[in-house]
CSV table of C-alpha atoms in Angstrom, one decimal:
chain,number,residue,atom,x,y,z
A,1,MET,CA,-71.6,15.7,-85.3
A,2,ASP,CA,-73.0,13.0,-83.0
A,3,LEU,CA,-70.7,10.4,-81.5
A,4,PRO,CA,-71.4,7.5,-83.8
A,5,HIS,CA,-70.7,9.6,-86.9
A,6,LEU,CA,-67.6,11.0,-85.2
A,7,LEU,CA,-66.3,7.6,-84.5
A,8,LEU,CA,-67.1,6.4,-88.0
A,9,LYS,CA,-65.2,9.3,-89.4
A,10,LEU,CA,-62.2,8.6,-87.2
A,11,ARG,CA,-62.2,5.0,-88.2
A,12,VAL,CA,-62.3,5.9,-91.9
A,13,TRP,CA,-60.0,8.9,-91.8
A,14,LEU,CA,-57.5,7.7,-89.2
A,15,GLY,CA,-57.6,4.0,-90.3
A,16,LEU,CA,-58.9,2.8,-86.9
A,17,TRP,CA,-62.2,1.3,-88.2
A,18,LEU,CA,-64.4,1.8,-85.2
A,19,GLY,CA,-67.5,2.4,-87.3
A,20,LEU,CA,-68.3,-1.3,-88.1
A,21,SER,CA,-68.3,-2.3,-84.5
A,22,LEU,CA,-70.8,0.4,-83.4
A,23,ALA,CA,-73.7,-1.8,-84.4
A,24,TRP,CA,-72.5,-4.9,-82.6
A,25,PRO,CA,-74.9,-6.2,-80.0
A,26,ALA,CA,-74.0,-6.8,-76.4
A,27,ALA,CA,-73.1,-10.3,-75.3
A,28,ALA,CA,-72.5,-12.1,-72.0
A,29,GLN,CA,-69.1,-13.2,-70.8
A,30,PHE,CA,-67.8,-16.3,-72.6
A,31,ARG,CA,-65.1,-18.9,-72.1
A,32,VAL,CA,-62.4,-20.4,-74.3
A,33,GLU,CA,-63.9,-22.4,-77.2
A,34,VAL,CA,-61.4,-24.0,-79.6
A,35,THR,CA,-62.5,-24.9,-83.1
A,36,GLY,CA,-60.8,-26.4,-86.1
A,37,VAL,CA,-58.3,-29.2,-86.8
A,38,GLY,CA,-54.6,-28.6,-87.3
A,39,MET,CA,-52.4,-30.5,-89.7
A,40,THR,CA,-50.5,-32.1,-86.8
A,41,GLN,CA,-51.5,-32.0,-83.2
A,42,LEU,CA,-49.5,-33.7,-80.5
A,43,PRO,CA,-51.7,-35.8,-78.2
A,44,VAL,CA,-50.9,-35.0,-74.6
A,45,VAL,CA,-52.3,-36.0,-71.2
A,46,ILE,CA,-52.7,-33.4,-68.5
A,47,ALA,CA,-53.8,-35.3,-65.4
A,48,PRO,CA,-55.8,-33.6,-62.7
A,49,PHE,CA,-53.4,-32.1,-60.2
A,50,LYS,CA,-53.3,-33.6,-56.7
A,51,GLY,CA,-54.8,-31.1,-54.3
A,52,GLU,CA,-56.3,-28.8,-56.9
A,53,SER,CA,-59.8,-29.5,-55.7
A,54,ALA,CA,-59.0,-27.5,-52.6
A,55,ALA,CA,-57.2,-24.7,-54.6
A,56,PRO,CA,-58.8,-21.6,-56.0
A,57,GLN,CA,-57.8,-22.6,-59.5
A,58,LYS,CA,-58.0,-25.8,-61.5
A,59,LEU,CA,-54.5,-25.8,-62.9
A,60,ALA,CA,-54.7,-28.9,-65.2
A,61,ALA,CA,-57.7,-27.4,-67.0
A,62,ILE,CA,-55.9,-24.1,-67.6
A,63,VAL,CA,-52.8,-25.8,-68.9
A,64,GLN,CA,-54.8,-28.0,-71.2
A,65,ALA,CA,-56.8,-25.1,-72.6
A,66,ASP,CA,-53.7,-23.1,-73.2
A,67,LEU,CA,-52.0,-26.0,-75.1
A,68,GLU,CA,-55.1,-26.7,-77.2
A,69,ARG,CA,-55.5,-23.0,-78.1
A,70,SER,CA,-52.0,-23.1,-79.5
A,71,GLY,CA,-53.2,-25.4,-82.2
A,72,GLN,CA,-50.2,-27.8,-81.7
A,73,PHE,CA,-51.7,-30.1,-79.1
A,74,LYS,CA,-54.7,-32.3,-78.6
A,75,GLY,CA,-55.6,-33.0,-75.0
A,76,LEU,CA,-56.7,-36.5,-74.1
A,77,ASP,CA,-59.4,-37.1,-71.5
A,78,ALA,CA,-57.6,-37.7,-68.2
A,79,SER,CA,-60.6,-37.5,-65.9
A,80,GLY,CA,-60.3,-40.1,-63.1
A,81,THR,CA,-56.6,-40.4,-63.5
A,82,VAL,CA,-54.7,-40.3,-60.1
A,83,LEU,CA,-51.1,-39.1,-60.5
A,84,ASP,CA,-48.8,-36.5,-59.3
A,85,GLU,CA,-45.1,-35.5,-59.9
A,86,THR,CA,-43.8,-38.4,-57.7
A,87,SER,CA,-45.8,-41.1,-59.5
A,88,ARG,CA,-44.4,-43.8,-61.7
A,89,PRO,CA,-47.0,-43.9,-64.4
A,90,ASP,CA,-48.1,-47.0,-66.4
A,91,PHE,CA,-47.7,-45.6,-69.9
A,92,SER,CA,-49.3,-48.6,-71.7
A,93,PRO,CA,-52.9,-47.4,-71.7
A,94,TRP,CA,-51.8,-43.9,-72.8
A,95,ARG,CA,-49.7,-45.3,-75.7
A,96,GLN,CA,-52.8,-47.2,-76.9
A,97,ARG,CA,-54.5,-43.8,-77.1
A,98,SER,CA,-51.4,-42.5,-79.1
A,99,ALA,CA,-50.4,-40.1,-76.2
A,100,GLU,CA,-46.9,-38.7,-76.7
A,101,ALA,CA,-46.5,-36.8,-73.5
A,102,LEU,CA,-47.9,-36.9,-70.0
A,103,VAL,CA,-48.0,-34.1,-67.3
A,104,ALA,CA,-48.9,-34.7,-63.7
A,105,GLY,CA,-48.4,-32.6,-60.6
A,106,SER,CA,-49.6,-31.3,-57.3
A,107,VAL,CA,-50.7,-28.0,-55.7
A,108,SER,CA,-50.5,-27.6,-51.9
A,109,ARG,CA,-51.1,-24.6,-49.6
A,110,LEU,CA,-48.2,-23.6,-47.5
A,111,ALA,CA,-48.2,-22.2,-43.9
A,112,ASP,CA,-47.8,-18.6,-45.1
A,113,GLY,CA,-50.9,-18.9,-47.4
A,114,ARG,CA,-48.9,-19.3,-50.6
A,115,TYR,CA,-49.2,-22.3,-52.9
A,116,ASP,CA,-46.5,-24.8,-53.8
A,117,VAL,CA,-47.0,-25.9,-57.4
A,118,ARG,CA,-45.0,-28.9,-58.8
A,119,ALA,CA,-45.2,-30.9,-62.0
A,120,ARG,CA,-43.4,-33.4,-64.1
A,121,LEU,CA,-43.4,-34.0,-67.8
A,122,TRP,CA,-42.9,-37.5,-69.3
A,123,ASP,CA,-42.3,-38.8,-72.8
A,124,ALA,CA,-45.1,-41.2,-73.0
A,125,VAL,CA,-43.7,-43.1,-76.0
A,126,LYS,CA,-40.3,-43.7,-74.4
A,127,GLY,CA,-41.6,-43.9,-70.8
A,128,GLN,CA,-38.9,-41.4,-69.7
A,129,GLU,CA,-38.9,-38.2,-67.6
A,130,LYS,CA,-38.3,-35.1,-69.6
A,131,SER,CA,-38.4,-32.2,-67.2
A,132,ASP,CA,-39.7,-30.9,-63.8
A,133,PHE,CA,-41.5,-27.7,-62.9
A,134,ARG,CA,-41.8,-25.9,-59.6
A,135,ASP,CA,-43.4,-22.6,-58.6
A,136,THR,CA,-44.4,-20.9,-55.4
A,137,VAL,CA,-47.1,-18.3,-55.7
A,138,SER,CA,-49.8,-16.4,-53.9
A,139,ALA,CA,-53.4,-17.6,-54.3
A,140,GLY,CA,-54.0,-14.7,-56.7
A,141,ASP,CA,-51.2,-15.9,-59.0
A,142,LEU,CA,-52.2,-19.5,-59.4
A,143,ARG,CA,-53.6,-18.8,-62.8
A,144,LEU,CA,-50.3,-17.2,-63.8
A,145,SER,CA,-48.5,-20.3,-62.5
A,146,ALA,CA,-50.7,-22.5,-64.7
A,147,HIS,CA,-49.9,-20.3,-67.7
A,148,ARG,CA,-46.1,-20.5,-66.8
A,149,MET,CA,-46.5,-24.3,-66.7
A,150,ALA,CA,-48.2,-24.4,-70.1
A,151,ASP,CA,-45.3,-22.3,-71.4
A,152,TRP,CA,-42.9,-24.9,-69.9
A,153,VAL,CA,-44.7,-27.8,-71.5
A,154,TYR,CA,-44.9,-26.0,-74.8
A,155,GLU,CA,-41.2,-25.1,-75.0
A,156,LYS,CA,-40.1,-28.6,-73.9
A,157,LEU,CA,-42.2,-30.3,-76.6
A,158,THR,CA,-41.8,-27.8,-79.5
A,159,GLY,CA,-38.5,-26.1,-78.8
A,160,THR,CA,-40.2,-22.7,-79.1
A,161,PRO,CA,-41.0,-20.5,-76.0
A,162,GLY,CA,-44.7,-20.4,-75.1
A,163,ALA,CA,-46.6,-17.1,-74.7
A,164,PHE,CA,-49.4,-18.2,-72.3
A,165,ALA,CA,-48.1,-16.2,-69.4
A,166,SER,CA,-48.2,-13.0,-71.4
A,167,ARG,CA,-51.2,-10.6,-71.2
A,168,ILE,CA,-53.6,-8.9,-73.6
A,169,THR,CA,-55.5,-5.6,-73.4
A,170,TYR,CA,-58.8,-4.8,-75.0
A,171,VAL,CA,-61.6,-2.3,-74.8
A,172,THR,CA,-65.3,-2.9,-74.1
A,173,LYS,CA,-68.3,-0.6,-74.5
A,174,GLN,CA,-71.3,-1.4,-72.2
A,175,SER,CA,-74.1,0.7,-70.9
A,176,GLY,CA,-72.6,3.8,-72.3
A,177,ARG,CA,-69.2,3.3,-70.7
A,178,TYR,CA,-65.8,2.4,-72.2
A,179,THR,CA,-63.4,0.2,-70.2
A,180,LEU,CA,-59.8,-0.7,-70.9
A,181,TRP,CA,-59.0,-4.2,-69.6
A,182,ILE,CA,-55.8,-5.9,-68.8
A,183,ALA,CA,-56.3,-9.7,-68.9
A,184,ASP,CA,-54.5,-13.0,-69.1
A,185,SER,CA,-53.7,-14.3,-72.6
A,186,ASP,CA,-56.9,-16.4,-72.6
A,187,GLY,CA,-59.0,-13.3,-71.7
A,188,GLU,CA,-59.6,-14.5,-68.1
A,189,ASN,CA,-58.7,-12.6,-65.0
A,190,ALA,CA,-59.5,-9.2,-66.6
A,191,GLN,CA,-58.7,-6.1,-64.5
A,192,SER,CA,-60.1,-2.7,-65.3
A,193,ALA,CA,-57.3,-0.2,-66.0
A,194,LEU,CA,-59.6,2.7,-67.0
A,195,SER,CA,-63.3,3.4,-67.3
A,196,SER,CA,-64.8,6.4,-69.1
A,197,PRO,CA,-68.0,7.6,-70.6
A,198,GLU,CA,-65.9,8.7,-73.6
A,199,PRO,CA,-64.3,6.4,-76.2
A,200,ILE,CA,-60.9,4.6,-75.5
A,201,ILE,CA,-59.1,3.3,-78.5
A,202,SER,CA,-55.8,1.9,-79.8
A,203,PRO,CA,-54.3,0.4,-76.6
A,204,SER,CA,-50.6,-0.6,-77.2
A,205,TRP,CA,-48.3,-2.4,-74.9
A,206,SER,CA,-44.8,-1.1,-74.3
A,207,PRO,CA,-41.9,-3.4,-75.2
A,208,LEU,CA,-41.2,-4.4,-71.6
A,209,GLY,CA,-44.8,-4.8,-70.7
A,210,GLY,CA,-45.0,-2.3,-67.8
A,211,GLN,CA,-47.0,0.4,-69.7
A,212,VAL,CA,-49.9,0.7,-72.1
A,213,ALA,CA,-50.4,3.7,-74.4
A,214,TYR,CA,-53.9,4.5,-75.6
A,215,VAL,CA,-56.1,7.2,-76.9
A,216,SER,CA,-58.9,8.6,-74.7
A,217,PHE,CA,-61.6,11.1,-75.7
A,218,GLU,CA,-62.3,12.1,-72.1
A,219,SER,CA,-61.4,15.7,-72.8
A,220,ARG,CA,-63.7,15.6,-75.9
A,221,LYS,CA,-60.8,15.2,-78.3
A,222,PRO,CA,-58.3,12.3,-78.9
A,223,VAL,CA,-55.4,12.5,-76.5
A,224,ILE,CA,-52.6,9.9,-76.1
A,225,TYR,CA,-51.8,8.7,-72.6
A,226,VAL,CA,-49.2,6.3,-71.2
A,227,HIS,CA,-50.5,4.2,-68.4
A,228,GLU,CA,-48.4,2.4,-65.7
A,229,VAL,CA,-50.0,-1.0,-65.4
A,230,ALA,CA,-48.8,-1.8,-61.9
A,231,SER,CA,-49.6,1.5,-60.2
A,232,GLY,CA,-52.5,2.8,-62.4
A,233,GLN,CA,-50.8,6.1,-62.8
A,234,ARG,CA,-50.8,7.8,-66.2
A,235,ARG,CA,-49.8,10.9,-68.0
A,236,ALA,CA,-50.8,12.6,-71.3
A,237,VAL,CA,-47.9,12.4,-73.8
A,238,ALA,CA,-49.7,13.9,-76.8
A,239,ASN,CA,-52.3,16.6,-76.3
A,240,PHE,CA,-51.5,18.8,-79.2
A,241,LYS,CA,-53.9,20.9,-81.3
A,242,GLY,CA,-56.2,18.7,-83.3
A,243,SER,CA,-56.1,14.9,-83.2
A,244,ASN,CA,-53.6,12.7,-81.5
A,245,SER,CA,-54.0,9.0,-82.4
A,246,ALA,CA,-52.7,5.6,-83.2
A,247,PRO,CA,-49.7,5.3,-80.8
A,248,ALA,CA,-47.0,2.7,-81.5
A,249,TRP,CA,-44.0,2.0,-79.3
A,250,ALA,CA,-40.5,2.2,-80.5
A,251,ARG,CA,-38.5,-1.0,-79.7
A,252,ASP,CA,-36.5,0.7,-77.0
A,253,GLY,CA,-39.6,1.9,-75.2
A,254,ARG,CA,-38.4,5.5,-75.0
A,255,SER,CA,-40.6,7.0,-77.7
A,256,LEU,CA,-43.8,6.6,-79.5
A,257,VAL,CA,-44.8,7.1,-83.2
A,258,ALA,CA,-48.3,8.5,-83.6
A,259,THR,CA,-50.6,10.3,-86.0
A,260,LEU,CA,-50.9,14.0,-85.2
A,261,THR,CA,-52.8,16.7,-87.0
A,262,ARG,CA,-51.0,19.6,-85.2
A,263,ASP,CA,-49.6,21.0,-88.4
A,264,GLY,CA,-52.5,20.2,-90.7
A,265,GLY,CA,-53.3,16.8,-92.2
A,266,SER,CA,-52.7,13.5,-90.5
A,267,GLN,CA,-49.0,12.7,-90.4
A,268,LEU,CA,-46.6,10.5,-88.4
A,269,TYR,CA,-44.5,12.0,-85.7
A,270,ARG,CA,-42.0,10.5,-83.2
A,271,ILE,CA,-42.7,11.6,-79.6
A,272,ASP,CA,-39.9,11.4,-77.1
A,273,LEU,CA,-41.4,10.3,-73.8
A,274,ALA,CA,-38.7,12.3,-71.9
A,275,GLY,CA,-40.1,15.5,-73.4
A,276,GLY,CA,-39.4,17.9,-76.3
A,277,GLU,CA,-41.1,18.7,-79.5
A,278,PRO,CA,-42.4,15.8,-81.7
A,279,ARG,CA,-40.4,15.2,-84.8
A,280,ARG,CA,-42.3,14.8,-88.1
A,281,LEU,CA,-41.5,11.6,-90.0
A,282,THR,CA,-43.9,11.8,-93.0
A,283,GLN,CA,-44.3,14.8,-95.4
A,284,SER,CA,-47.2,13.7,-97.6
A,285,GLY,CA,-50.4,15.5,-98.3
A,286,SER,CA,-52.3,12.4,-97.5
A,287,ILE,CA,-53.5,10.6,-94.4
A,288,ASP,CA,-50.7,8.6,-92.8
A,289,THR,CA,-51.7,6.5,-89.8
A,290,GLU,CA,-51.6,3.2,-87.9
A,291,PRO,CA,-47.8,2.9,-87.6
A,292,ALA,CA,-46.2,-0.4,-86.6
A,293,PHE,CA,-42.5,-1.1,-86.1
A,294,SER,CA,-40.6,-4.0,-87.8
A,295,ALA,CA,-39.2,-6.7,-85.6
A,296,ASP,CA,-35.7,-5.1,-85.5
A,297,GLY,CA,-37.1,-1.5,-85.1
A,298,SER,CA,-35.4,-0.3,-88.3
A,299,GLN,CA,-38.6,0.3,-90.3
A,300,ILE,CA,-42.1,1.6,-89.7
A,301,TYR,CA,-45.1,0.1,-91.5
A,302,PHE,CA,-48.1,2.4,-91.8
A,303,VAL,CA,-51.4,3.0,-93.6
A,304,SER,CA,-51.7,5.8,-96.1
A,305,ASP,CA,-54.2,6.8,-98.8
A,306,ARG,CA,-51.5,8.5,-100.8
A,307,GLY,CA,-52.2,6.2,-103.7
A,308,GLY,CA,-56.0,6.9,-103.7
A,309,SER,CA,-57.1,4.2,-101.2
A,310,PRO,CA,-55.8,2.9,-97.9
A,311,GLN,CA,-52.7,0.7,-98.4
A,312,ILE,CA,-49.8,-0.4,-96.3
A,313,TYR,CA,-46.4,1.3,-96.8
A,314,ARG,CA,-43.0,1.1,-95.0
A,315,MET,CA,-40.2,3.6,-94.5
A,316,PRO,CA,-37.0,3.9,-92.4
A,317,ALA,CA,-37.8,4.3,-88.7
A,318,GLN,CA,-36.3,7.8,-88.8
A,319,GLY,CA,-38.4,8.9,-91.8
A,320,GLY,CA,-37.7,9.0,-95.5
A,321,ASN,CA,-38.9,7.5,-98.7
A,322,ALA,CA,-41.9,5.1,-98.3
A,323,GLU,CA,-42.5,2.0,-100.4
A,324,ARG,CA,-45.9,0.3,-100.8
A,325,VAL,CA,-46.1,-3.2,-99.3
A,326,SER,CA,-49.7,-4.2,-99.9
A,327,PHE,CA,-50.8,-4.8,-103.5
A,328,ASN,CA,-53.6,-7.5,-103.2
A,329,GLY,CA,-56.9,-5.6,-102.8
A,330,SER,CA,-57.9,-2.0,-102.9
A,331,TYR,CA,-58.3,-1.4,-99.1
A,332,ASN,CA,-55.7,-2.7,-96.6
A,333,ILE,CA,-55.3,-1.4,-93.0
A,334,SER,CA,-54.1,-2.3,-89.5
A,335,PRO,CA,-50.7,-3.8,-90.1
A,336,THR,CA,-48.9,-5.7,-87.3
A,337,LEU,CA,-45.5,-7.4,-87.5
A,338,SER,CA,-44.4,-10.6,-85.9
A,339,ALA,CA,-41.4,-10.6,-83.5
A,340,ASP,CA,-39.6,-13.2,-85.5
A,341,GLY,CA,-39.6,-10.8,-88.5
A,342,ARG,CA,-41.4,-13.2,-90.9
A,343,TRP,CA,-45.0,-12.1,-91.0
A,344,MET,CA,-47.3,-9.1,-91.3
A,345,ALA,CA,-51.0,-9.5,-90.4
A,346,TYR,CA,-53.5,-6.9,-91.5
A,347,VAL,CA,-57.2,-6.4,-92.4
A,348,GLN,CA,-58.4,-6.3,-95.9
A,349,ARG,CA,-61.8,-5.1,-97.1
A,350,GLN,CA,-63.3,-7.4,-99.7
A,351,GLY,CA,-66.8,-6.5,-101.0
A,352,GLY,CA,-67.8,-4.8,-97.8
A,353,GLN,CA,-66.3,-7.5,-95.6
A,354,PHE,CA,-63.2,-6.9,-93.4
A,355,ARG,CA,-61.1,-10.0,-93.2
A,356,LEU,CA,-57.8,-11.0,-91.5
A,357,GLN,CA,-54.9,-11.6,-93.9
A,358,LEU,CA,-51.3,-12.8,-93.3
A,359,MET,CA,-48.4,-11.8,-95.5
A,360,ASP,CA,-45.1,-13.6,-95.8
A,361,LEU,CA,-42.7,-10.7,-95.8
A,362,ALA,CA,-40.0,-12.6,-97.7
A,363,THR,CA,-42.2,-13.4,-100.6
A,364,GLY,CA,-45.0,-10.8,-100.3
A,365,GLN,CA,-47.6,-13.5,-100.7
A,366,SER,CA,-50.8,-13.1,-98.6
A,367,THR,CA,-53.3,-15.7,-97.3
A,368,ALA,CA,-56.8,-15.1,-95.8
A,369,LEU,CA,-57.0,-16.5,-92.3
A,370,THR,CA,-60.8,-16.0,-91.7
A,371,ASP,CA,-64.1,-16.1,-93.4
A,372,THR,CA,-65.8,-13.7,-91.0
A,373,GLY,CA,-66.7,-10.2,-92.2
A,374,ALA,CA,-65.9,-7.8,-89.4
A,375,ASP,CA,-62.4,-8.6,-88.3
A,376,GLU,CA,-60.4,-5.8,-86.6
A,377,ARG,CA,-56.9,-5.0,-85.3
A,378,PRO,CA,-54.8,-8.2,-85.3
A,379,SER,CA,-51.9,-8.5,-82.9
A,380,PHE,CA,-49.2,-11.2,-82.7
A,381,ALA,CA,-48.4,-13.2,-79.6
A,382,PRO,CA,-44.8,-12.5,-78.5
A,383,ASN,CA,-43.6,-15.9,-79.8
A,384,SER,CA,-45.1,-15.1,-83.3
A,385,ARG,CA,-47.2,-18.3,-83.3
A,386,LEU,CA,-50.7,-16.9,-82.7
A,387,LEU,CA,-52.8,-13.8,-83.5
A,388,VAL,CA,-55.5,-12.2,-81.4
A,389,TYR,CA,-58.2,-10.1,-83.1
A,390,ALA,CA,-61.7,-8.9,-82.6
A,391,THR,CA,-64.6,-9.9,-84.9
A,392,GLN,CA,-68.3,-10.5,-85.1
A,393,GLN,CA,-69.2,-14.1,-84.8
A,394,GLN,CA,-72.6,-14.8,-83.2
A,395,GLY,CA,-72.2,-11.4,-81.4
A,396,GLU,CA,-68.8,-9.8,-80.9
A,397,ALA,CA,-65.9,-12.1,-80.1
A,398,LEU,CA,-62.3,-11.9,-79.0
A,399,MET,CA,-60.5,-14.6,-81.0
A,400,THR,CA,-57.1,-16.1,-81.5
A,401,THR,CA,-56.0,-18.0,-84.6
A,402,THR,CA,-53.0,-20.0,-85.6
A,403,LEU,CA,-51.0,-18.7,-88.6
A,404,ASP,CA,-52.5,-21.2,-90.9
A,405,GLY,CA,-56.0,-20.2,-89.9
A,406,ARG,CA,-56.9,-23.8,-89.0
A,407,ILE,CA,-57.3,-23.5,-85.2
A,408,LYS,CA,-59.4,-20.6,-83.8
A,409,ALA,CA,-60.3,-20.0,-80.2
A,410,ARG,CA,-63.0,-17.7,-78.8
A,411,LEU,CA,-61.6,-16.2,-75.6
A,412,SER,CA,-63.1,-15.2,-72.4
A,413,GLY,CA,-63.9,-11.5,-72.2
A,414,LYS,CA,-66.0,-9.0,-70.4
A,415,GLY,CA,-69.6,-8.4,-71.6
A,416,GLY,CA,-70.4,-5.7,-74.1
A,417,ASP,CA,-69.0,-4.5,-77.4
A,418,ILE,CA,-65.4,-5.8,-77.6
A,419,ARG,CA,-62.8,-4.2,-79.7
A,420,GLU,CA,-59.2,-3.1,-80.0
A,421,PRO,CA,-57.2,-6.1,-78.7
A,422,HIS,CA,-53.4,-5.9,-78.4
A,423,TRP,CA,-51.1,-8.7,-77.2
A,424,GLY,CA,-48.4,-7.8,-74.8
A,425,PRO,CA,-44.8,-9.0,-74.6
A,426,TYR,CA,-43.3,-11.8,-72.5
A,427,ARG,CA,-43.8,-11.0,-68.8
A,428,LYS,CA,-40.5,-10.2,-67.0
């Protein structure tokens, strides 16, 4: 069996859906592009930072792009504005433009080569200071500092923690090579974690963010590895007879649940990372795959064809009776659960089109978030306010969407066929 057919079979039989993306054309690197209009968007001013023209990164632009991508803010043009954190702004012209908040700051290089980053946030309506920000970072961490600043602004203005300083992982295929990337939440600053001539699929962040589990075919069969992000060291944790696929981290970070065929069939097993034999969790004669833990870790959601077509089920985290969760549509795969316990996102096939759906777990009601036809593998931001996913939109695209589907952003990404995104936890 040639590689495309093998991958297509894996996507169909293991619920990983690589087949559709095999035909996607290559595309050049792209940048954040926000589209759509939200119900309510807070107008904010992010003034150019004093000294940023001499710095390696333009902090104000990064902060504004983060906030706009969240769907909750509308950035007002502040070009030509001269302010920093020590200024006493004249709020009158900004009030006339309906601005509700103003951010200004500075970045300066210290004697040891690091950068001092400072900012102040004002309530533009009341003309009052709200909060101050300060960070000292290396040149290489200036983008991270800007993301931290965006998180600070987001939380001060919404009361909810931001997730811009978190990271994502995704896989590209280009010129016959597969690469696993670790990138900022906007897709920028991507660093290669692994490159291989064989497929890499299903990357999954550990709960603390220090490790990524993934499936590699480098030994000509699917094997699950755990990769240390900081050191690059890795080890095989599931290399059993047959297929080892679809790893999902338990909430304590000490074990994985994955699909193994070691005993015949595709069933879910818990793998203790300290060692020992995997423990079988499902006992069906069907294909059980794509596990995902609930927010509190007490339940596992997964895909099974036990009812005749792929649907989403849930069961206790230690195994036991499973109940069906998805009833709208005849083909539902790739469940992911929000950290606040409210939502499940998944992909539904509708007339040959694969589209992103969002289910309210309290009511069971689902809503379509996209009108594209090749959506794959959604993953929630750690604050549960955004989803990242891959799709085909004028070539392949790495996208985020708000939970109402109104604001979408096409992220920066490396060139090639992009697939398998996963959003990491808050950075410690």
